Amino acid sequence: MPEKNLLLARSATLRQLQVFESIARLHSFSKAAKELHLTQPTVSMQVKKLVDVLETPLFEQVGRKTYLTEAGLALYESVDIILAQLQVAEQKINHIKGFAGGRVKISVITTAQYFVPKVVHAFMDAYPNVSVVMRVGNKEQLLQRIQQNKDDFYLLGQPPEGLNVVSSQLAVNPLAFVANAAHPLVGKKLQVLDLINEAFLMRESGSGIRAHIEKVFDEYQFQPQVKMVLGSNEAIRLGLLQNLGVTVASIPTLMDEINQGKLCVLDVAGFPINRYWYLAYAKGKVLSIAAEKLIELLRVAGDEMGRQAFIQHSY
Ligand code: PGA
């Protein structure tokens, strides 16, 4: 390539391109500053330097949002590829270096946070030089992270559709009607429609469990009396402990309270429904040895949970 075509290579830095990419993706200078742990003046300065090199504006401000100009768009398409390629190179090098040190970044669905930390703990005991960063989110938040290629791998409540990922089943995640042990329906043989007048505790929109049970309820033509919408499994757990209503929840998230006799699984025909956790990572991703080892341990834990679920069967 002749030297005169290498203006950007000569005069721009990778950091400037990274800042530019972050602003373009987040439509905001301040969000990009936060993401990259920089101050806003630093972010603005990096962009200004890039603009000075290219002698054309890259962003325009419409209302409170920042949009790419036509030149910005042209740059963005290439920068996206360059940064993705750098990430691939970094992953390959980490893989070659082995895992004398390093970091595994994962994001897990809310229900999986009840078993993954134990596995991570065992992993860190076995590989003390590796650190693990684990984020927890609902379905919507995880799909966003997958799209932005934020983590090494993900644990989800269902296989992600329409995304360029490899996914496989990891463990059974049964969903059942659960109520406080003092609830009058505990111990009765029930049909779904017997719960028609019960106050129902519902998860927030964006929740995978909510989407799943709404579909199942449609099949039963069952419309729950939604008394409260609660934004997490934890809030649902507290609502159940206060006997505010019944819900359909992932049994593993409530196992302690069920074992302590504080909450009970209701005996409703057709339930528990066997849902599964899925492990997923971007197609073409070169997983580090450390990430592969953690996946191995998660698979062993998943198999064990499957065996337990089979043994307990009636919960
Ligand atoms: P949610 O996901 O937190 O989005 O409901 C839970 C699950 O799908 O297991």
PDB file of C-alpha atoms and ligand atoms in Angstrom:
ATOM      1  CA  MET A   1       0.000   0.000   0.000  1.00  0.00           C
ATOM      2  CA  PRO A   2       1.560   3.360  -0.998  1.00  0.00           C
ATOM      3  CA  GLU A   3       2.526   5.587   1.910  1.00  0.00           C
ATOM      4  CA  LYS A   4       0.169   8.417   0.893  1.00  0.00           C
ATOM      5  CA  ASN A   5      -2.858   6.184   1.624  1.00  0.00           C
ATOM      6  CA  LEU A   6      -1.785   5.597   5.195  1.00  0.00           C
ATOM      7  CA  LEU A   7      -2.771   8.902   6.730  1.00  0.00           C
ATOM      8  CA  LEU A   8      -4.699   7.243   9.573  1.00  0.00           C
ATOM      9  CA  ALA A   9      -1.985   4.677  10.306  1.00  0.00           C
ATOM     10  CA  ARG A  10       0.595   7.463  10.494  1.00  0.00           C
ATOM     11  CA  SER A  11      -1.374  10.004  12.471  1.00  0.00           C
ATOM     12  CA  ALA A  12      -4.149   8.312  14.458  1.00  0.00           C
ATOM     13  CA  THR A  13      -3.764   6.050  17.483  1.00  0.00           C
ATOM     14  CA  LEU A  14      -5.648   2.869  18.274  1.00  0.00           C
ATOM     15  CA  ARG A  15      -6.883   4.525  21.458  1.00  0.00           C
ATOM     16  CA  GLN A  16      -8.462   7.308  19.387  1.00  0.00           C
ATOM     17  CA  LEU A  17     -10.182   4.719  17.222  1.00  0.00           C
ATOM     18  CA  GLN A  18     -11.412   2.888  20.308  1.00  0.00           C
ATOM     19  CA  VAL A  19     -12.846   6.109  21.751  1.00  0.00           C
ATOM     20  CA  PHE A  20     -14.470   6.897  18.401  1.00  0.00           C
ATOM     21  CA  GLU A  21     -16.024   3.401  18.217  1.00  0.00           C
ATOM     22  CA  SER A  22     -17.422   3.648  21.738  1.00  0.00           C
ATOM     23  CA  ILE A  23     -19.071   7.047  21.097  1.00  0.00           C
ATOM     24  CA  ALA A  24     -20.532   5.843  17.797  1.00  0.00           C
ATOM     25  CA  ARG A  25     -21.974   2.697  19.380  1.00  0.00           C
ATOM     26  CA  LEU A  26     -23.359   4.433  22.494  1.00  0.00           C
ATOM     27  CA  HIS A  27     -24.416   7.674  20.729  1.00  0.00           C
ATOM     28  CA  SER A  28     -22.904   9.605  23.589  1.00  0.00           C
ATOM     29  CA  PHE A  29     -19.583  11.141  24.602  1.00  0.00           C
ATOM     30  CA  SER A  30     -20.377  10.817  28.300  1.00  0.00           C
ATOM     31  CA  LYS A  31     -21.388   7.139  28.073  1.00  0.00           C
ATOM     32  CA  ALA A  32     -18.219   6.393  26.100  1.00  0.00           C
ATOM     33  CA  ALA A  33     -16.144   8.185  28.753  1.00  0.00           C
ATOM     34  CA  LYS A  34     -17.794   6.039  31.430  1.00  0.00           C
ATOM     35  CA  GLU A  35     -17.293   2.814  29.471  1.00  0.00           C
ATOM     36  CA  LEU A  36     -13.612   3.514  28.881  1.00  0.00           C
ATOM     37  CA  HIS A  37     -12.955   4.933  32.361  1.00  0.00           C
ATOM     38  CA  LEU A  38     -11.861   8.272  30.893  1.00  0.00           C
ATOM     39  CA  THR A  39     -12.946  11.819  31.603  1.00  0.00           C
ATOM     40  CA  GLN A  40     -15.225  13.524  29.116  1.00  0.00           C
ATOM     41  CA  PRO A  41     -12.602  16.176  28.145  1.00  0.00           C
ATOM     42  CA  THR A  42     -10.148  13.352  27.360  1.00  0.00           C
ATOM     43  CA  VAL A  43     -12.717  11.654  25.149  1.00  0.00           C
ATOM     44  CA  SER A  44     -13.481  14.926  23.343  1.00  0.00           C
ATOM     45  CA  MET A  45      -9.756  15.568  22.881  1.00  0.00           C
ATOM     46  CA  GLN A  46      -9.176  12.128  21.342  1.00  0.00           C
ATOM     47  CA  VAL A  47     -11.989  12.720  18.854  1.00  0.00           C
ATOM     48  CA  LYS A  48     -10.723  16.207  18.050  1.00  0.00           C
ATOM     49  CA  LYS A  49      -7.312  14.799  17.182  1.00  0.00           C
ATOM     50  CA  LEU A  50      -8.922  12.298  14.836  1.00  0.00           C
ATOM     51  CA  VAL A  51     -11.044  15.015  13.235  1.00  0.00           C
ATOM     52  CA  ASP A  52      -7.918  17.175  12.775  1.00  0.00           C
ATOM     53  CA  VAL A  53      -6.146  14.326  10.984  1.00  0.00           C
ATOM     54  CA  LEU A  54      -9.097  13.611   8.695  1.00  0.00           C
ATOM     55  CA  GLU A  55     -10.069  17.273   8.266  1.00  0.00           C
ATOM     56  CA  THR A  56     -13.776  16.454   8.422  1.00  0.00           C
ATOM     57  CA  PRO A  57     -16.337  16.160  11.258  1.00  0.00           C
ATOM     58  CA  LEU A  58     -17.141  12.625  12.405  1.00  0.00           C
ATOM     59  CA  PHE A  59     -20.141  13.302  14.673  1.00  0.00           C
ATOM     60  CA  GLU A  60     -23.140  15.564  14.690  1.00  0.00           C
ATOM     61  CA  GLN A  61     -25.373  16.398  17.612  1.00  0.00           C
ATOM     62  CA  VAL A  62     -29.147  15.943  17.146  1.00  0.00           C
ATOM     63  CA  GLY A  63     -31.058  16.778  20.328  1.00  0.00           C
ATOM     64  CA  ARG A  64     -29.209  15.030  23.136  1.00  0.00           C
ATOM     65  CA  LYS A  65     -27.877  12.227  20.952  1.00  0.00           C
ATOM     66  CA  THR A  66     -24.661  12.024  18.988  1.00  0.00           C
ATOM     67  CA  TYR A  67     -24.817  10.636  15.462  1.00  0.00           C
ATOM     68  CA  LEU A  68     -22.181   9.764  12.894  1.00  0.00           C
ATOM     69  CA  THR A  69     -21.709  11.987   9.869  1.00  0.00           C
ATOM     70  CA  GLU A  70     -21.289  10.257   6.509  1.00  0.00           C
ATOM     71  CA  ALA A  71     -17.503  10.338   6.987  1.00  0.00           C
ATOM     72  CA  GLY A  72     -17.950   9.015  10.519  1.00  0.00           C
ATOM     73  CA  LEU A  73     -20.035   6.138   9.221  1.00  0.00           C
ATOM     74  CA  ALA A  74     -17.361   5.207   6.688  1.00  0.00           C
ATOM     75  CA  LEU A  75     -14.730   5.214   9.421  1.00  0.00           C
ATOM     76  CA  TYR A  76     -16.951   3.278  11.838  1.00  0.00           C
ATOM     77  CA  GLU A  77     -17.413   0.353   9.438  1.00  0.00           C
ATOM     78  CA  SER A  78     -13.662  -0.189   9.256  1.00  0.00           C
ATOM     79  CA  VAL A  79     -12.878   0.567  12.884  1.00  0.00           C
ATOM     80  CA  ASP A  80     -15.385  -2.043  13.985  1.00  0.00           C
ATOM     81  CA  ILE A  81     -13.504  -4.665  11.937  1.00  0.00           C
ATOM     82  CA  ILE A  82     -10.074  -3.477  13.089  1.00  0.00           C
ATOM     83  CA  LEU A  83     -11.006  -3.643  16.786  1.00  0.00           C
ATOM     84  CA  ALA A  84     -12.671  -7.047  16.396  1.00  0.00           C
ATOM     85  CA  GLN A  85      -9.527  -8.353  14.683  1.00  0.00           C
ATOM     86  CA  LEU A  86      -7.337  -6.983  17.462  1.00  0.00           C
ATOM     87  CA  GLN A  87      -9.513  -8.793  19.967  1.00  0.00           C
ATOM     88  CA  VAL A  88      -9.100 -12.055  18.020  1.00  0.00           C
ATOM     89  CA  ALA A  89      -5.322 -11.553  17.985  1.00  0.00           C
ATOM     90  CA  GLU A  90      -5.338 -10.894  21.728  1.00  0.00           C
ATOM     91  CA  GLN A  91      -7.388 -14.020  22.384  1.00  0.00           C
ATOM     92  CA  LYS A  92      -5.056 -16.138  20.262  1.00  0.00           C
ATOM     93  CA  ILE A  93      -2.031 -14.777  22.093  1.00  0.00           C
ATOM     94  CA  ASN A  94      -3.649 -15.396  25.490  1.00  0.00           C
ATOM     95  CA  HIS A  95      -4.414 -18.896  24.342  1.00  0.00           C
ATOM     96  CA  ILE A  96      -0.778 -19.420  23.322  1.00  0.00           C
ATOM     97  CA  LYS A  97       0.502 -17.974  26.590  1.00  0.00           C
ATOM     98  CA  GLY A  98      -1.673 -20.447  28.494  1.00  0.00           C
ATOM     99  CA  PHE A  99      -3.205 -19.219  31.638  1.00  0.00           C
ATOM    100  CA  ALA A 100      -0.424 -18.418  34.012  1.00  0.00           C
ATOM    101  CA  GLY A 101      -2.492 -15.296  34.546  1.00  0.00           C
ATOM    102  CA  GLY A 102      -5.444 -13.757  32.850  1.00  0.00           C
ATOM    103  CA  ARG A 103      -9.085 -13.086  33.251  1.00  0.00           C
ATOM    104  CA  VAL A 104     -12.293 -14.797  32.246  1.00  0.00           C
ATOM    105  CA  LYS A 105     -15.265 -12.526  31.679  1.00  0.00           C
ATOM    106  CA  ILE A 106     -18.727 -14.071  31.811  1.00  0.00           C
ATOM    107  CA  SER A 107     -22.310 -12.875  31.999  1.00  0.00           C
ATOM    108  CA  VAL A 108     -24.960 -15.117  33.477  1.00  0.00           C
ATOM    109  CA  ILE A 109     -28.721 -15.020  33.558  1.00  0.00           C
ATOM    110  CA  THR A 110     -30.273 -14.119  36.918  1.00  0.00           C
ATOM    111  CA  THR A 111     -31.328 -17.668  37.774  1.00  0.00           C
ATOM    112  CA  ALA A 112     -27.832 -19.052  37.155  1.00  0.00           C
ATOM    113  CA  GLN A 113     -26.293 -16.784  39.805  1.00  0.00           C
ATOM    114  CA  TYR A 114     -27.565 -19.305  42.350  1.00  0.00           C
ATOM    115  CA  PHE A 115     -25.141 -22.006  41.236  1.00  0.00           C
ATOM    116  CA  VAL A 116     -22.364 -20.388  39.140  1.00  0.00           C
ATOM    117  CA  PRO A 117     -20.512 -18.669  42.050  1.00  0.00           C
ATOM    118  CA  LYS A 118     -19.854 -22.068  43.685  1.00  0.00           C
ATOM    119  CA  VAL A 119     -18.294 -23.316  40.459  1.00  0.00           C
ATOM    120  CA  VAL A 120     -16.270 -20.112  40.025  1.00  0.00           C
ATOM    121  CA  HIS A 121     -15.019 -20.534  43.565  1.00  0.00           C
ATOM    122  CA  ALA A 122     -13.820 -24.087  42.842  1.00  0.00           C
ATOM    123  CA  PHE A 123     -12.227 -22.830  39.610  1.00  0.00           C
ATOM    124  CA  MET A 124     -10.326 -20.060  41.396  1.00  0.00           C
ATOM    125  CA  ASP A 125      -9.085 -22.516  44.010  1.00  0.00           C
ATOM    126  CA  ALA A 126      -7.733 -24.714  41.218  1.00  0.00           C
ATOM    127  CA  TYR A 127      -6.318 -21.814  39.126  1.00  0.00           C
ATOM    128  CA  PRO A 128      -5.410 -19.035  41.580  1.00  0.00           C
ATOM    129  CA  ASN A 129      -3.691 -16.896  38.932  1.00  0.00           C
ATOM    130  CA  VAL A 130      -6.826 -16.445  36.888  1.00  0.00           C
ATOM    131  CA  SER A 131      -9.476 -13.924  37.878  1.00  0.00           C
ATOM    132  CA  VAL A 132     -13.127 -14.193  36.931  1.00  0.00           C
ATOM    133  CA  VAL A 133     -15.419 -11.254  36.278  1.00  0.00           C
ATOM    134  CA  MET A 134     -19.045 -12.336  36.434  1.00  0.00           C
ATOM    135  CA  ARG A 135     -21.963 -10.092  35.585  1.00  0.00           C
ATOM    136  CA  VAL A 136     -25.606 -10.981  36.182  1.00  0.00           C
ATOM    137  CA  GLY A 137     -28.481  -9.771  34.038  1.00  0.00           C
ATOM    138  CA  ASN A 138     -31.914 -10.632  32.729  1.00  0.00           C
ATOM    139  CA  LYS A 139     -32.488 -11.982  29.240  1.00  0.00           C
ATOM    140  CA  GLU A 140     -32.675  -8.585  27.568  1.00  0.00           C
ATOM    141  CA  GLN A 141     -29.469  -7.340  29.206  1.00  0.00           C
ATOM    142  CA  LEU A 142     -27.556 -10.496  28.267  1.00  0.00           C
ATOM    143  CA  LEU A 143     -28.666 -10.379  24.635  1.00  0.00           C
ATOM    144  CA  GLN A 144     -27.327  -6.837  24.492  1.00  0.00           C
ATOM    145  CA  ARG A 145     -23.960  -7.935  25.898  1.00  0.00           C
ATOM    146  CA  ILE A 146     -23.763 -10.789  23.371  1.00  0.00           C
ATOM    147  CA  GLN A 147     -24.461  -8.373  20.540  1.00  0.00           C
ATOM    148  CA  GLN A 148     -21.664  -6.123  21.798  1.00  0.00           C
ATOM    149  CA  ASN A 149     -19.288  -9.098  22.225  1.00  0.00           C
ATOM    150  CA  LYS A 150     -18.587  -8.082  25.812  1.00  0.00           C
ATOM    151  CA  ASP A 151     -17.695 -11.392  27.441  1.00  0.00           C
ATOM    152  CA  ASP A 152     -15.905 -14.686  26.873  1.00  0.00           C
ATOM    153  CA  PHE A 153     -19.098 -16.667  27.268  1.00  0.00           C
ATOM    154  CA  TYR A 154     -22.653 -16.486  28.585  1.00  0.00           C
ATOM    155  CA  LEU A 155     -25.129 -18.591  30.524  1.00  0.00           C
ATOM    156  CA  LEU A 156     -28.670 -18.008  29.334  1.00  0.00           C
ATOM    157  CA  GLY A 157     -32.156 -19.252  30.114  1.00  0.00           C
ATOM    158  CA  GLN A 158     -32.779 -20.129  26.463  1.00  0.00           C
ATOM    159  CA  PRO A 159     -30.680 -20.360  23.301  1.00  0.00           C
ATOM    160  CA  PRO A 160     -30.227 -16.876  21.819  1.00  0.00           C
ATOM    161  CA  GLU A 161     -32.103 -16.666  18.531  1.00  0.00           C
ATOM    162  CA  GLY A 162     -30.841 -14.831  15.486  1.00  0.00           C
ATOM    163  CA  LEU A 163     -27.383 -14.133  16.946  1.00  0.00           C
ATOM    164  CA  ASN A 164     -24.107 -15.455  15.609  1.00  0.00           C
ATOM    165  CA  VAL A 165     -23.319 -17.745  18.546  1.00  0.00           C
ATOM    166  CA  VAL A 166     -22.598 -21.360  19.341  1.00  0.00           C
ATOM    167  CA  SER A 167     -24.885 -22.577  22.144  1.00  0.00           C
ATOM    168  CA  SER A 168     -25.527 -25.820  23.971  1.00  0.00           C
ATOM    169  CA  GLN A 169     -27.654 -27.033  26.877  1.00  0.00           C
ATOM    170  CA  LEU A 170     -25.898 -26.914  30.225  1.00  0.00           C
ATOM    171  CA  ALA A 171     -28.352 -27.955  32.943  1.00  0.00           C
ATOM    172  CA  VAL A 172     -32.006 -28.352  33.736  1.00  0.00           C
ATOM    173  CA  ASN A 173     -33.750 -25.291  35.220  1.00  0.00           C
ATOM    174  CA  PRO A 174     -37.253 -26.391  36.238  1.00  0.00           C
ATOM    175  CA  LEU A 175     -40.022 -23.811  36.607  1.00  0.00           C
ATOM    176  CA  ALA A 176     -42.861 -24.452  39.048  1.00  0.00           C
ATOM    177  CA  PHE A 177     -45.685 -22.737  40.880  1.00  0.00           C
ATOM    178  CA  VAL A 178     -44.345 -21.741  44.304  1.00  0.00           C
ATOM    179  CA  ALA A 179     -46.111 -20.290  47.340  1.00  0.00           C
ATOM    180  CA  ASN A 180     -45.474 -19.537  50.988  1.00  0.00           C
ATOM    181  CA  ALA A 181     -45.708 -22.667  53.181  1.00  0.00           C
ATOM    182  CA  ALA A 182     -48.731 -21.055  54.905  1.00  0.00           C
ATOM    183  CA  HIS A 183     -50.648 -20.704  51.623  1.00  0.00           C
ATOM    184  CA  PRO A 184     -53.982 -22.567  51.645  1.00  0.00           C
ATOM    185  CA  LEU A 185     -53.280 -24.267  48.286  1.00  0.00           C
ATOM    186  CA  VAL A 186     -50.148 -26.031  49.581  1.00  0.00           C
ATOM    187  CA  GLY A 187     -50.555 -29.806  49.514  1.00  0.00           C
ATOM    188  CA  LYS A 188     -53.615 -29.765  47.206  1.00  0.00           C
ATOM    189  CA  LYS A 189     -53.768 -31.387  43.778  1.00  0.00           C
ATOM    190  CA  LEU A 190     -54.401 -28.498  41.399  1.00  0.00           C
ATOM    191  CA  GLN A 191     -55.056 -27.611  37.787  1.00  0.00           C
ATOM    192  CA  VAL A 192     -53.639 -24.358  36.421  1.00  0.00           C
ATOM    193  CA  LEU A 193     -57.104 -22.805  36.272  1.00  0.00           C
ATOM    194  CA  ASP A 194     -57.573 -23.437  40.023  1.00  0.00           C
ATOM    195  CA  LEU A 195     -55.147 -20.535  40.506  1.00  0.00           C
ATOM    196  CA  ILE A 196     -57.260 -18.064  38.577  1.00  0.00           C
ATOM    197  CA  ASN A 197     -58.182 -15.989  41.660  1.00  0.00           C
ATOM    198  CA  GLU A 198     -54.775 -16.071  43.325  1.00  0.00           C
ATOM    199  CA  ALA A 199     -52.639 -12.935  43.589  1.00  0.00           C
ATOM    200  CA  PHE A 200     -49.736 -13.535  41.222  1.00  0.00           C
ATOM    201  CA  LEU A 201     -46.206 -12.144  41.551  1.00  0.00           C
ATOM    202  CA  MET A 202     -44.849 -11.417  38.064  1.00  0.00           C
ATOM    203  CA  ARG A 203     -41.293 -10.672  36.901  1.00  0.00           C
ATOM    204  CA  GLU A 204     -40.526  -7.469  34.964  1.00  0.00           C
ATOM    205  CA  SER A 205     -40.860  -7.226  31.174  1.00  0.00           C
ATOM    206  CA  GLY A 206     -37.533  -8.201  29.609  1.00  0.00           C
ATOM    207  CA  SER A 207     -37.393 -11.238  31.892  1.00  0.00           C
ATOM    208  CA  GLY A 208     -36.966 -14.576  30.140  1.00  0.00           C
ATOM    209  CA  ILE A 209     -39.008 -16.377  32.796  1.00  0.00           C
ATOM    210  CA  ARG A 210     -41.863 -13.943  32.304  1.00  0.00           C
ATOM    211  CA  ALA A 211     -41.807 -14.424  28.519  1.00  0.00           C
ATOM    212  CA  HIS A 212     -41.730 -18.191  28.970  1.00  0.00           C
ATOM    213  CA  ILE A 213     -44.590 -18.448  31.460  1.00  0.00           C
ATOM    214  CA  GLU A 214     -46.747 -15.991  29.531  1.00  0.00           C
ATOM    215  CA  LYS A 215     -46.508 -18.355  26.570  1.00  0.00           C
ATOM    216  CA  VAL A 216     -47.375 -21.366  28.726  1.00  0.00           C
ATOM    217  CA  PHE A 217     -50.286 -19.487  30.360  1.00  0.00           C
ATOM    218  CA  ASP A 218     -51.631 -18.635  26.901  1.00  0.00           C
ATOM    219  CA  GLU A 219     -51.752 -22.341  26.093  1.00  0.00           C
ATOM    220  CA  TYR A 220     -53.824 -22.912  29.261  1.00  0.00           C
ATOM    221  CA  GLN A 221     -55.887 -19.780  28.505  1.00  0.00           C
ATOM    222  CA  PHE A 222     -54.942 -18.719  32.012  1.00  0.00           C
ATOM    223  CA  GLN A 223     -54.805 -15.052  32.924  1.00  0.00           C
ATOM    224  CA  PRO A 224     -53.107 -14.582  36.289  1.00  0.00           C
ATOM    225  CA  GLN A 225     -54.235 -11.844  38.672  1.00  0.00           C
ATOM    226  CA  VAL A 226     -50.969  -9.933  38.606  1.00  0.00           C
ATOM    227  CA  LYS A 227     -50.758  -8.248  41.986  1.00  0.00           C
ATOM    228  CA  MET A 228     -47.164  -7.082  41.772  1.00  0.00           C
ATOM    229  CA  VAL A 229     -44.458  -6.829  39.128  1.00  0.00           C
ATOM    230  CA  LEU A 230     -41.074  -7.472  40.717  1.00  0.00           C
ATOM    231  CA  GLY A 231     -37.750  -6.732  39.067  1.00  0.00           C
ATOM    232  CA  SER A 232     -35.667  -9.732  40.139  1.00  0.00           C
ATOM    233  CA  ASN A 233     -35.765 -13.313  41.407  1.00  0.00           C
ATOM    234  CA  GLU A 234     -34.632 -11.909  44.740  1.00  0.00           C
ATOM    235  CA  ALA A 235     -37.658  -9.585  44.961  1.00  0.00           C
ATOM    236  CA  ILE A 236     -39.898 -12.528  44.039  1.00  0.00           C
ATOM    237  CA  ARG A 237     -38.286 -14.601  46.796  1.00  0.00           C
ATOM    238  CA  LEU A 238     -38.996 -11.852  49.376  1.00  0.00           C
ATOM    239  CA  GLY A 239     -42.575 -11.446  48.099  1.00  0.00           C
ATOM    240  CA  LEU A 240     -43.160 -15.177  48.543  1.00  0.00           C
ATOM    241  CA  LEU A 241     -41.654 -15.149  52.035  1.00  0.00           C
ATOM    242  CA  GLN A 242     -44.113 -12.386  52.955  1.00  0.00           C
ATOM    243  CA  ASN A 243     -46.932 -14.436  51.442  1.00  0.00           C
ATOM    244  CA  LEU A 244     -47.893 -11.678  48.999  1.00  0.00           C
ATOM    245  CA  GLY A 245     -48.977 -14.158  46.338  1.00  0.00           C
ATOM    246  CA  VAL A 246     -47.977 -17.160  44.263  1.00  0.00           C
ATOM    247  CA  THR A 247     -45.620 -17.222  41.309  1.00  0.00           C
ATOM    248  CA  VAL A 248     -43.956 -19.439  38.759  1.00  0.00           C
ATOM    249  CA  ALA A 249     -40.235 -19.436  39.494  1.00  0.00           C
ATOM    250  CA  SER A 250     -37.046 -21.291  38.764  1.00  0.00           C
ATOM    251  CA  ILE A 251     -36.825 -23.904  41.536  1.00  0.00           C
ATOM    252  CA  PRO A 252     -33.024 -23.726  41.953  1.00  0.00           C
ATOM    253  CA  THR A 253     -33.326 -20.028  42.901  1.00  0.00           C
ATOM    254  CA  LEU A 254     -35.581 -20.943  45.850  1.00  0.00           C
ATOM    255  CA  MET A 255     -34.039 -24.252  46.857  1.00  0.00           C
ATOM    256  CA  ASP A 256     -32.831 -23.041  50.292  1.00  0.00           C
ATOM    257  CA  GLU A 257     -36.262 -21.750  51.324  1.00  0.00           C
ATOM    258  CA  ILE A 258     -37.954 -24.883  49.955  1.00  0.00           C
ATOM    259  CA  ASN A 259     -35.551 -27.111  51.908  1.00  0.00           C
ATOM    260  CA  GLN A 260     -36.131 -25.029  55.054  1.00  0.00           C
ATOM    261  CA  GLY A 261     -39.903 -25.509  54.674  1.00  0.00           C
ATOM    262  CA  LYS A 262     -40.580 -21.756  54.267  1.00  0.00           C
ATOM    263  CA  LEU A 263     -41.771 -22.030  50.645  1.00  0.00           C
ATOM    264  CA  CYS A 264     -43.511 -24.901  48.876  1.00  0.00           C
ATOM    265  CA  VAL A 265     -43.839 -26.064  45.294  1.00  0.00           C
ATOM    266  CA  LEU A 266     -47.544 -26.327  44.455  1.00  0.00           C
ATOM    267  CA  ASP A 267     -48.720 -29.584  42.945  1.00  0.00           C
ATOM    268  CA  VAL A 268     -50.118 -28.216  39.671  1.00  0.00           C
ATOM    269  CA  ALA A 269     -50.778 -30.559  36.730  1.00  0.00           C
ATOM    270  CA  GLY A 270     -48.290 -29.947  33.903  1.00  0.00           C
ATOM    271  CA  PHE A 271     -45.677 -28.435  36.243  1.00  0.00           C
ATOM    272  CA  PRO A 272     -42.714 -28.253  36.850  1.00  0.00           C
ATOM    273  CA  ILE A 273     -41.835 -27.311  33.293  1.00  0.00           C
ATOM    274  CA  ASN A 274     -38.338 -28.371  32.370  1.00  0.00           C
ATOM    275  CA  ARG A 275     -36.465 -25.356  31.103  1.00  0.00           C
ATOM    276  CA  TYR A 276     -32.693 -25.408  30.531  1.00  0.00           C
ATOM    277  CA  TRP A 277     -29.709 -23.169  30.976  1.00  0.00           C
ATOM    278  CA  TYR A 278     -27.613 -22.709  27.858  1.00  0.00           C
ATOM    279  CA  LEU A 279     -23.971 -21.936  27.448  1.00  0.00           C
ATOM    280  CA  ALA A 280     -23.198 -19.645  24.521  1.00  0.00           C
ATOM    281  CA  TYR A 281     -20.260 -17.854  22.964  1.00  0.00           C
ATOM    282  CA  ALA A 282     -19.685 -15.905  19.760  1.00  0.00           C
ATOM    283  CA  LYS A 283     -19.123 -18.066  16.672  1.00  0.00           C
ATOM    284  CA  GLY A 284     -15.434 -18.007  15.772  1.00  0.00           C
ATOM    285  CA  LYS A 285     -14.410 -16.927  19.273  1.00  0.00           C
ATOM    286  CA  VAL A 286     -11.051 -18.342  20.351  1.00  0.00           C
ATOM    287  CA  LEU A 287     -11.691 -19.234  23.975  1.00  0.00           C
ATOM    288  CA  SER A 288      -8.715 -18.950  26.307  1.00  0.00           C
ATOM    289  CA  ILE A 289      -7.601 -22.126  28.046  1.00  0.00           C
ATOM    290  CA  ALA A 290      -8.890 -20.616  31.290  1.00  0.00           C
ATOM    291  CA  ALA A 291     -12.355 -20.032  29.790  1.00  0.00           C
ATOM    292  CA  GLU A 292     -12.375 -23.601  28.459  1.00  0.00           C
ATOM    293  CA  LYS A 293     -11.491 -24.963  31.913  1.00  0.00           C
ATOM    294  CA  LEU A 294     -14.260 -22.949  33.554  1.00  0.00           C
ATOM    295  CA  ILE A 295     -16.727 -24.255  30.970  1.00  0.00           C
ATOM    296  CA  GLU A 296     -15.580 -27.807  31.757  1.00  0.00           C
ATOM    297  CA  LEU A 297     -16.290 -27.274  35.470  1.00  0.00           C
ATOM    298  CA  LEU A 298     -19.686 -25.709  34.705  1.00  0.00           C
ATOM    299  CA  ARG A 299     -20.585 -28.739  32.587  1.00  0.00           C
ATOM    300  CA  VAL A 300     -19.681 -31.088  35.442  1.00  0.00           C
ATOM    301  CA  ALA A 301     -21.822 -28.992  37.846  1.00  0.00           C
ATOM    302  CA  GLY A 302     -24.639 -28.935  35.261  1.00  0.00           C
ATOM    303  CA  ASP A 303     -24.599 -32.720  34.922  1.00  0.00           C
ATOM    304  CA  GLU A 304     -24.679 -33.085  38.697  1.00  0.00           C
ATOM    305  CA  MET A 305     -27.672 -30.702  38.945  1.00  0.00           C
ATOM    306  CA  GLY A 306     -29.445 -32.742  36.278  1.00  0.00           C
ATOM    307  CA  ARG A 307     -28.854 -35.908  38.307  1.00  0.00           C
ATOM    308  CA  GLN A 308     -30.152 -34.226  41.491  1.00  0.00           C
ATOM    309  CA  ALA A 309     -33.250 -32.928  39.713  1.00  0.00           C
ATOM    310  CA  PHE A 310     -33.889 -36.425  38.395  1.00  0.00           C
ATOM    311  CA  ILE A 311     -33.505 -37.965  41.882  1.00  0.00           C
ATOM    312  CA  GLN A 312     -35.744 -35.353  43.584  1.00  0.00           C
ATOM    313  CA  HIS A 313     -38.130 -35.231  40.625  1.00  0.00           C
ATOM    314  CA  SER A 314     -41.111 -34.131  42.775  1.00  0.00           C
ATOM    315  CA  TYR A 315     -39.119 -31.410  44.554  1.00  0.00           C
TER     316      TYR A 315
HETATM  317  P1  PGA B   1     -34.731 -13.729  33.511  1.00  0.00           P
HETATM  318  O1  PGA B   1     -34.056 -15.102  33.128  1.00  0.00           O
HETATM  319  O2  PGA B   1     -33.992 -13.152  34.689  1.00  0.00           O
HETATM  320  O3  PGA B   1     -34.572 -12.944  32.237  1.00  0.00           O
HETATM  321  O4  PGA B   1     -36.147 -14.050  33.836  1.00  0.00           O
HETATM  322  C1  PGA B   1     -34.070 -16.194  33.936  1.00  0.00           C
HETATM  323  C2  PGA B   1     -33.867 -17.406  33.074  1.00  0.00           C
HETATM  324  O5  PGA B   1     -34.151 -17.308  31.862  1.00  0.00           O
HETATM  325  O6  PGA B   1     -33.427 -18.447  33.620  1.00  0.00           O
END
